[in-house]
Short mmCIF file of C-alpha atoms in Angstrom, two decimals:
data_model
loop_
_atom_site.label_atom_id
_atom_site.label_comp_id
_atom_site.label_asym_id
_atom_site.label_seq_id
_atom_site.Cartn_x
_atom_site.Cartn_y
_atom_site.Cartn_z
CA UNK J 1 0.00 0.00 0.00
CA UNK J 2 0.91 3.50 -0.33
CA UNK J 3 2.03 5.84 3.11
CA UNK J 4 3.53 8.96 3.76
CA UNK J 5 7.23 8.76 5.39
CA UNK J 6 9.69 11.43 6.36
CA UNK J 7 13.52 11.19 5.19
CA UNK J 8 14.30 14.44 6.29
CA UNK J 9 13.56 17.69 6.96
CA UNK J 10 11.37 19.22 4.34
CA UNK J 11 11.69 15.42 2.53
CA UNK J 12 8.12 14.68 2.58
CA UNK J 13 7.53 11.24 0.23
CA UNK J 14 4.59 8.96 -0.38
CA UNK J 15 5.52 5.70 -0.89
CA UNK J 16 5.22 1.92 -1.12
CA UNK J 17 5.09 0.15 2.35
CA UNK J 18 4.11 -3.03 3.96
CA UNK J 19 0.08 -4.11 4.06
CA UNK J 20 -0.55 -3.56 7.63
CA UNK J 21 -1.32 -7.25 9.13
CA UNK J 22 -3.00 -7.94 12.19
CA UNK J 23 -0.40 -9.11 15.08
CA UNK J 24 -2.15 -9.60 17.70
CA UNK J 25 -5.80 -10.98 18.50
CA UNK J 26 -6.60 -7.05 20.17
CA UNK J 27 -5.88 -5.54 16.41
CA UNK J 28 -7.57 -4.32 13.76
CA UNK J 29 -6.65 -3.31 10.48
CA UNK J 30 -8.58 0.07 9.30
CA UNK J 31 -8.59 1.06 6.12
CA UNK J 32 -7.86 5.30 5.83
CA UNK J 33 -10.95 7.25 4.56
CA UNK J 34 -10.07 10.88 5.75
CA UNK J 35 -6.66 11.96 7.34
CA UNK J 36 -5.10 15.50 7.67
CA UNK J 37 -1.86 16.76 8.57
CA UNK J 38 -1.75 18.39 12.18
CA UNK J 39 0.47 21.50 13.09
CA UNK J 40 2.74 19.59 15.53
CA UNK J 41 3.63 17.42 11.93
CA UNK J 42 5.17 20.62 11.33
CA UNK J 43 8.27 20.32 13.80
CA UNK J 44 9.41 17.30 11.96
CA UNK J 45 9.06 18.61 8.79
CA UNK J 46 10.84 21.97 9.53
CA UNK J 47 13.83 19.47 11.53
CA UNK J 48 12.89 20.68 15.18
CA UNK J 49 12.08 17.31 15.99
CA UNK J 50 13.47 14.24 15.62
CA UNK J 51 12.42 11.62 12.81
CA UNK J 52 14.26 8.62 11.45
CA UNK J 53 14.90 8.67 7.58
CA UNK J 54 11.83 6.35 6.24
CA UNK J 55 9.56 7.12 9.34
CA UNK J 56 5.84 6.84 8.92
CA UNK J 57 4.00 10.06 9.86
CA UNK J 58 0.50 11.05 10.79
CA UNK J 59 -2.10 10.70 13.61
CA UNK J 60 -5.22 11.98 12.67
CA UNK J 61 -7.34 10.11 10.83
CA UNK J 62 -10.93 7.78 10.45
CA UNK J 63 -11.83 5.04 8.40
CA UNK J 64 -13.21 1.63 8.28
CA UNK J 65 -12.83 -1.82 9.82
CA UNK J 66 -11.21 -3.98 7.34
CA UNK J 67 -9.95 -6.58 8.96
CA UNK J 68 -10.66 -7.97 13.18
CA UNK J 69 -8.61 -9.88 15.76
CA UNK J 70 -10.00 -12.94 17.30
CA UNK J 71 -9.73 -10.97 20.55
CA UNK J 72 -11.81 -7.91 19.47
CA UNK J 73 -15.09 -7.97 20.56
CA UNK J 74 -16.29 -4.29 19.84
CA UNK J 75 -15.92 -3.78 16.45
CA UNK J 76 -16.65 -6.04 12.92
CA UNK J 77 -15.14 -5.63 9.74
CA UNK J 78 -17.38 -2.80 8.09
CA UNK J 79 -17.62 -0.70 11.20
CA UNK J 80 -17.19 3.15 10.29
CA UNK J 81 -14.48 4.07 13.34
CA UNK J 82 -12.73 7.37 14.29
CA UNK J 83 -8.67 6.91 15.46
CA UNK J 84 -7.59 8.65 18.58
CA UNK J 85 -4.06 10.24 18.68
CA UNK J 86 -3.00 7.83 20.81
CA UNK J 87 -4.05 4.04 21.36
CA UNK J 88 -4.62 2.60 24.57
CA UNK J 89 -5.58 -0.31 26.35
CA UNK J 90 -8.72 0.61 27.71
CA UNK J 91 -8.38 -1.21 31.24
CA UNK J 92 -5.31 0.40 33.05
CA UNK J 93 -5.72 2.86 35.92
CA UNK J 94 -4.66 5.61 33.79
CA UNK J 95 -7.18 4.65 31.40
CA UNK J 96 -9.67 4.30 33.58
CA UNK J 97 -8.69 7.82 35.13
CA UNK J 98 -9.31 9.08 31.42
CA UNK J 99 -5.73 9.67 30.75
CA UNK J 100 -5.26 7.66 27.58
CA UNK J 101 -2.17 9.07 26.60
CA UNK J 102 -0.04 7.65 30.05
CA UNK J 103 -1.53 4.41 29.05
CA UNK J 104 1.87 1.86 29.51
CA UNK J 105 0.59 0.31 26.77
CA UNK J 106 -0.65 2.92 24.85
CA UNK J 107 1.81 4.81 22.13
CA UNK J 108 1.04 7.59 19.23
CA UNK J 109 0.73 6.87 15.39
CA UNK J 110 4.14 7.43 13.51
CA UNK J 111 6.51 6.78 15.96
CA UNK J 112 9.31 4.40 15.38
CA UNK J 113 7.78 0.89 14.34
CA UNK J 114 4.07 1.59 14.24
CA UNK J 115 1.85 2.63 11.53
CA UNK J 116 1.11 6.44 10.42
CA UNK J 117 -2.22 7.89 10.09
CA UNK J 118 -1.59 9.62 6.54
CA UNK J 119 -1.51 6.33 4.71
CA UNK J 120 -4.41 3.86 2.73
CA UNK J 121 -4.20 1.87 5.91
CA UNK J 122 -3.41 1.23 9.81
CA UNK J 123 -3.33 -1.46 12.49
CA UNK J 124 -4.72 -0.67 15.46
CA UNK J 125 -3.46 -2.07 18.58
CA UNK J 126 -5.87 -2.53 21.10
CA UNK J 127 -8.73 -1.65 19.47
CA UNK J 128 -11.30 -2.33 21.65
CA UNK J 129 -9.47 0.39 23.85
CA UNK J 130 -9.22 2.93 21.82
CA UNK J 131 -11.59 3.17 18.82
CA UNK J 132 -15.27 4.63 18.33
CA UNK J 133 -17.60 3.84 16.47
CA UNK J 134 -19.46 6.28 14.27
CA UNK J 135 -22.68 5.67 12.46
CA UNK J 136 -22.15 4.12 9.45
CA UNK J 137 -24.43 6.29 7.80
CA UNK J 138 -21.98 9.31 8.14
CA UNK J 139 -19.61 7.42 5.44
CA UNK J 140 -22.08 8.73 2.84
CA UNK J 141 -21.73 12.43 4.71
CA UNK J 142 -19.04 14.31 3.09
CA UNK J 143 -19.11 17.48 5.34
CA UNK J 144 -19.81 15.73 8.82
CA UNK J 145 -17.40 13.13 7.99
CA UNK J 146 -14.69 15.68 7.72
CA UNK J 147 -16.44 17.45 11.19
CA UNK J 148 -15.90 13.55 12.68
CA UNK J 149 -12.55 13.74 11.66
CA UNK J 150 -11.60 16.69 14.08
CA UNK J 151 -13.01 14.23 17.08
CA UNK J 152 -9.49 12.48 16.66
CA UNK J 153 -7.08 15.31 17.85
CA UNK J 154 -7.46 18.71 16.94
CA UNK J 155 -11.37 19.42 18.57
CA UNK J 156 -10.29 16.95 21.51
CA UNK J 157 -7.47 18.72 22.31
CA UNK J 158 -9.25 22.76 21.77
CA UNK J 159 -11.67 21.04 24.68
CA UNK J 160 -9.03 19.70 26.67
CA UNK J 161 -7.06 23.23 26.68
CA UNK J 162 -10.45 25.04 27.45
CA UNK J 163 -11.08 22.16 30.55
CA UNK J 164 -7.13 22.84 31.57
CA UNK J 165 -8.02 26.94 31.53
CA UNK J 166 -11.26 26.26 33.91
CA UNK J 167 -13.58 27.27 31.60
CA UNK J 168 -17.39 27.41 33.02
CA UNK J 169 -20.27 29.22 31.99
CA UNK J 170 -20.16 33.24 32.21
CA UNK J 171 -15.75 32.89 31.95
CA UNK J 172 -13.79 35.69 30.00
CA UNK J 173 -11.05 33.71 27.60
CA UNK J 174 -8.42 34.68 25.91
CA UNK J 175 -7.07 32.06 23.02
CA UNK J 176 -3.13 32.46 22.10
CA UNK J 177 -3.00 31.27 18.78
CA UNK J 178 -5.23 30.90 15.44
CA UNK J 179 -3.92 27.78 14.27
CA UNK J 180 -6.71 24.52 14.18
CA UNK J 181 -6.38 23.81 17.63
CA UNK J 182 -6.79 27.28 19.04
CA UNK J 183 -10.05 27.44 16.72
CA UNK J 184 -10.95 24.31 18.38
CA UNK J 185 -10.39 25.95 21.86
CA UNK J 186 -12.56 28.88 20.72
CA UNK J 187 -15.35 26.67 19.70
CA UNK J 188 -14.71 24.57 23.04
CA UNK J 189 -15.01 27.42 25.25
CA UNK J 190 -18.17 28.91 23.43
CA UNK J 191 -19.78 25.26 23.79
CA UNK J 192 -18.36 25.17 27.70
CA UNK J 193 -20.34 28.97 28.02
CA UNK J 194 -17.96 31.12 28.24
CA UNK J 195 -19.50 35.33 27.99
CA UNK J 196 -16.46 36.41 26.60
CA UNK J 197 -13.58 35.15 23.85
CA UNK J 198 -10.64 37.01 22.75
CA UNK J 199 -9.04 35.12 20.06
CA UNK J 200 -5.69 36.20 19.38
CA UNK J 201 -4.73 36.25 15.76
CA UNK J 202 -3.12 38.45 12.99
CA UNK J 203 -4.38 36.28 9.84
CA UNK J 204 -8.09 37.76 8.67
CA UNK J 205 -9.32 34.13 7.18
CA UNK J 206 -8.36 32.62 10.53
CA UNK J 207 -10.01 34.94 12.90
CA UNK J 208 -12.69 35.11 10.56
CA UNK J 209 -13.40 31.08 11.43
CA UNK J 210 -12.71 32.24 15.41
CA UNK J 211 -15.86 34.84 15.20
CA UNK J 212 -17.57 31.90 13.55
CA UNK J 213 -16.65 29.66 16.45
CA UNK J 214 -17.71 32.17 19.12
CA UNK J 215 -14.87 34.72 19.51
CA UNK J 216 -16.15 37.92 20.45
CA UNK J 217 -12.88 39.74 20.30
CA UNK J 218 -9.72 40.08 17.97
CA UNK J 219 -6.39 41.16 18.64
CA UNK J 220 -3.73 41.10 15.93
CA UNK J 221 -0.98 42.43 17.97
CA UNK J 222 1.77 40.06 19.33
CA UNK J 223 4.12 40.11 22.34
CA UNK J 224 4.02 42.78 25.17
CA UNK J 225 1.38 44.66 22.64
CA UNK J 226 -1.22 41.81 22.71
CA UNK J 227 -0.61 42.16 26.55
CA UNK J 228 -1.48 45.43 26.28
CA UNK J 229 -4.38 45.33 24.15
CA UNK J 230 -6.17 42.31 26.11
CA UNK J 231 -5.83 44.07 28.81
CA UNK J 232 -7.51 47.60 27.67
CA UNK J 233 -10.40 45.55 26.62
CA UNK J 234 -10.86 44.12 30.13
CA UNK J 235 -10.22 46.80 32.09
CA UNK J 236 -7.15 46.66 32.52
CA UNK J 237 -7.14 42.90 33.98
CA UNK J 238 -6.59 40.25 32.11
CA UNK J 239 -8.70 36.82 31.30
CA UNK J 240 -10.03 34.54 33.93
CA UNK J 241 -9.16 31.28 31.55
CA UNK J 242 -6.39 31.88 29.20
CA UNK J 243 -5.76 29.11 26.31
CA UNK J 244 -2.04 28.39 25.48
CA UNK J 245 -2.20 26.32 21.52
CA UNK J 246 1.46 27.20 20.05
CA UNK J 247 3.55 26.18 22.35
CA UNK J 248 6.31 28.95 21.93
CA UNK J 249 8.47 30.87 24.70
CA UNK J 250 6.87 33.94 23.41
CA UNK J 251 3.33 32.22 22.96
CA UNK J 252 3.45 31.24 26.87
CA UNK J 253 4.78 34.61 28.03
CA UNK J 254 1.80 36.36 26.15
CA UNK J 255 -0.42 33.98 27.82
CA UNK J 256 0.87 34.67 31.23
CA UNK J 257 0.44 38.41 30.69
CA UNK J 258 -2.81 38.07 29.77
CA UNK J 259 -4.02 36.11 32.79
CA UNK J 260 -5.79 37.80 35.47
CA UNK J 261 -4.56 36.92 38.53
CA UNK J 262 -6.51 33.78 40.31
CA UNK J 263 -6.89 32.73 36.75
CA UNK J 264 -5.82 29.61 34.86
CA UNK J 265 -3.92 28.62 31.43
CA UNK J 266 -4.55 25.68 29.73
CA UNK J 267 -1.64 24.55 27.86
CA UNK J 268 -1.80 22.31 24.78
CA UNK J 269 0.79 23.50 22.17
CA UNK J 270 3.68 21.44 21.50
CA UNK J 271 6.74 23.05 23.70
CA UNK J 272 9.28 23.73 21.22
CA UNK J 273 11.78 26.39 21.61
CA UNK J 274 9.97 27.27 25.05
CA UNK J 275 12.25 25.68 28.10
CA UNK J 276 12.94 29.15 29.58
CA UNK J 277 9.63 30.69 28.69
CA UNK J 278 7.95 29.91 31.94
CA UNK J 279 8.36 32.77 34.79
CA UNK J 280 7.44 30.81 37.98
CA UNK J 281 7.92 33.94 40.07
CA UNK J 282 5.64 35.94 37.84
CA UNK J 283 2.33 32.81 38.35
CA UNK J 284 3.42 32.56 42.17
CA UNK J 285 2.82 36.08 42.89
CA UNK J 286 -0.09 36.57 40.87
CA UNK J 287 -1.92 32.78 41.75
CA UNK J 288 -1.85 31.46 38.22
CA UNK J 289 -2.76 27.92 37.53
CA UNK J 290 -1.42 25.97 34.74
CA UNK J 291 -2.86 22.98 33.69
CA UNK J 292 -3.18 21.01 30.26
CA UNK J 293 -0.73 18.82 28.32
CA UNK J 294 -1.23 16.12 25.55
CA UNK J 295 -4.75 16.05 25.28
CA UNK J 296 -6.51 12.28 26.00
CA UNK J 297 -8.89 12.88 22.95
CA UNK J 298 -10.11 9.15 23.72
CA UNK J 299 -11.70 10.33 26.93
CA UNK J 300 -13.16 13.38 25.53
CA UNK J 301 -15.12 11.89 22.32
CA UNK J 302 -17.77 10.34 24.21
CA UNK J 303 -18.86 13.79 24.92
CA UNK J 304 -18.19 15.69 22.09
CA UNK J 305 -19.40 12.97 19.45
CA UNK J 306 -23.13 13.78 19.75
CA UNK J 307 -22.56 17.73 19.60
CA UNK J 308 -20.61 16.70 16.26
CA UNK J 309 -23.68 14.50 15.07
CA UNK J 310 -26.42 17.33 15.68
CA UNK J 311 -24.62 20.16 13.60
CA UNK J 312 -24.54 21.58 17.55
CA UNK J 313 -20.77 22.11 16.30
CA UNK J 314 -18.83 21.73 13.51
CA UNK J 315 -14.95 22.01 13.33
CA UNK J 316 -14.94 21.21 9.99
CA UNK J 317 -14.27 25.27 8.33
CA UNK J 318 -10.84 24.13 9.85
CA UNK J 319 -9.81 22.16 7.09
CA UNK J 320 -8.96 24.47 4.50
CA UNK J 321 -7.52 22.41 2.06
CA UNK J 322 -8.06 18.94 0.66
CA UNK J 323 -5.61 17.23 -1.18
CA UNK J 324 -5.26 13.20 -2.57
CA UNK J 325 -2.62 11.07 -0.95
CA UNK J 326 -0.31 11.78 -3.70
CA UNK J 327 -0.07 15.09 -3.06
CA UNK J 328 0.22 15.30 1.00
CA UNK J 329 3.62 16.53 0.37
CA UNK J 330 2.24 19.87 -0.96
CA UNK J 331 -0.08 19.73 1.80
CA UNK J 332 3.15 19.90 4.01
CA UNK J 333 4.54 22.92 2.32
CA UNK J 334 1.41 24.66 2.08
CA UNK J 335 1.10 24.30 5.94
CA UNK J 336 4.46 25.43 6.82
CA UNK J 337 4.14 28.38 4.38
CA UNK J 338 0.85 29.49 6.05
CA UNK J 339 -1.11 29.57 3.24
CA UNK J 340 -3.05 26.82 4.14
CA UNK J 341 -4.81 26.45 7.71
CA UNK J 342 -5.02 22.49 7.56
CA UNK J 343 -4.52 19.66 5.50
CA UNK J 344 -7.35 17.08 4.95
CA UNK J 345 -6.50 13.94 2.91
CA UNK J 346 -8.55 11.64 1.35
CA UNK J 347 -6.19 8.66 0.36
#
């Protein structure tokens, strides 16, 4: 079959690989009906981090059951399925606590040995653990099978950044960056109730999508001047919930600033370039809370799945761009040169 592998930075291929086979009597083989590439593909594609020449990539996808285990009793062949992030086992105590992604069993798509999600096909370990089902009627459903698509990763982890930042109904929240997942997090913390969303965000077709979502407010400055101007449109205090989705030194110390002291910050972009970009003294003083962290999208699509089904939301405007397997590597450049917001894939 054919799969997407990285051989080096900016060396984005499609290529021949194995079938996937089942291994184990917990698999299943899925076959790929709608991927997309996700922002944090980015850092391997640009060299910040790590990737073996030949490495599958890709996380985010749904499809369906092609072939079953012996040992899976929760899905048959035919079964339309969305793909967490992250497998799991389903029946550890960190599972169980609803943190999927500590799961000692559990590992992400792409990594070193296992299949990618941007390919024609997966196995799934443990896949009573870690897939859901979706109606099968849905398959037929161009636009809400792209929405379902978001329930693997990118609308999971906007909701799991809005959870981290305390959202509740009547909260003032500021969002630190427009990319997918920051979206998400806008849409999360309209759906959670929040009065009040300041989406932070210099690129008009972007914030355009955040109003969509709920945002209330814009601000296009950056750095100490997005301080500033969050601030002068609450008063002079900052945000009760703050949402962190870049991951940056500067992105964090933006999102400290704009915190109002008591508050929270709910932290889901992928640290990269940030280790110093955390002033303890600053949150100690002022009683900020940080919580957040790779989000355990398994736990959260329960919840989120029938909001997705009624039209109640619909992350789908986030894919911006649709392109055939052949042509992911395009996808990658058009990512990383901003002039697309995401990547869907239909292989």
């Amino acid at each position: 079959m054919r799969a997407t592998v990285i051989h080096a930075p900016h060396d984005i291929r499609v290529q021949e690989v194995p079938d996937p086979v089942i291994q184990h009597p917990t698999d299943v083989v899925v076959r790929v009906l709608r991927a997309c590439i996700c922002g944090s593909d980015l850092w391997a594609y640009r060299g910040e981090s790590a990737r073996q020449p030949g490495q599958r990539i890709g996380h985010e996808f749904l499809g369906t059951v092609e072939e079953a285990g012996s040992e899976v009793n929760g899905f048959a062949v035919g079964d339309l399925v969305v793909v967490p992030f992250v497998w799991s086992d389903g029946t550890c105590a960190y599972c169980a606590e609803g943190l999927t992604t500590s799961c000692p069993q559990g590992g992400f798509w792409g990594s070193v040995g296992s299949d990618g999600g941007q390919g024609e096909a997966v196995r799934v370990p443990f896949a009573d653990g870690t897939l859901v089902r979706l109606p099968a009627a849905a398959a037929s459903d161009d636009h809400l099978l792209t929405a379902l698509l978001a329930l693997s990763d990118v609308l999971g982890t906007g909701h799991h950044a809005a959870v981290g930042a305390g959202v509740k109904r009547g909260s003032t929240v500021a969002v630190v960056g427009d990319g997918a997942v920051g979206l998400c997090g806008v849409m999360a913390a309209k759906r959670l109730g929040a009065e009040r969303i300041i989406a932070l965000g210099r690129h008009p077709a972007r914030t355009d999508i955040a109003r969509d979502f709920g945002a209330t407010d814009v601000v296009a400055e950056r750095g100490d001047a997005a301080v500033a101007a969050v601030r002068e449109l609450l008063g002079g205090e900052g945000a009760q919930a703050v949402i962190e989705a870049v991951g940056t030194e500067q992105s964090m110390r933006t999102a400290i600033g704009i915190t109002r002291d008591g508050g929270s910050i709910g932290y889901v972009g992928v640290p990269h370039g940030s280790g110093t970009g955390l002033d303890l003294g600053v949150m100690f003083d002022r009683n900020i809370a940080l919580r957040g962290g790779v989000a355990p999208v398994r736990a959260y699509i329960p919840e989120l799945l029938p909001d997705v089904l009624s039209g109640t939301i619909d992350p789908s405007p986030v894919f911006d761009l649709t392109v055939g397997l052949d042509e992911v590597p395009a996808g990658y450049k058009a990512m990383d040169e901003r002039t697309a917001l995401k990547v869907l894939i239909r292989p």
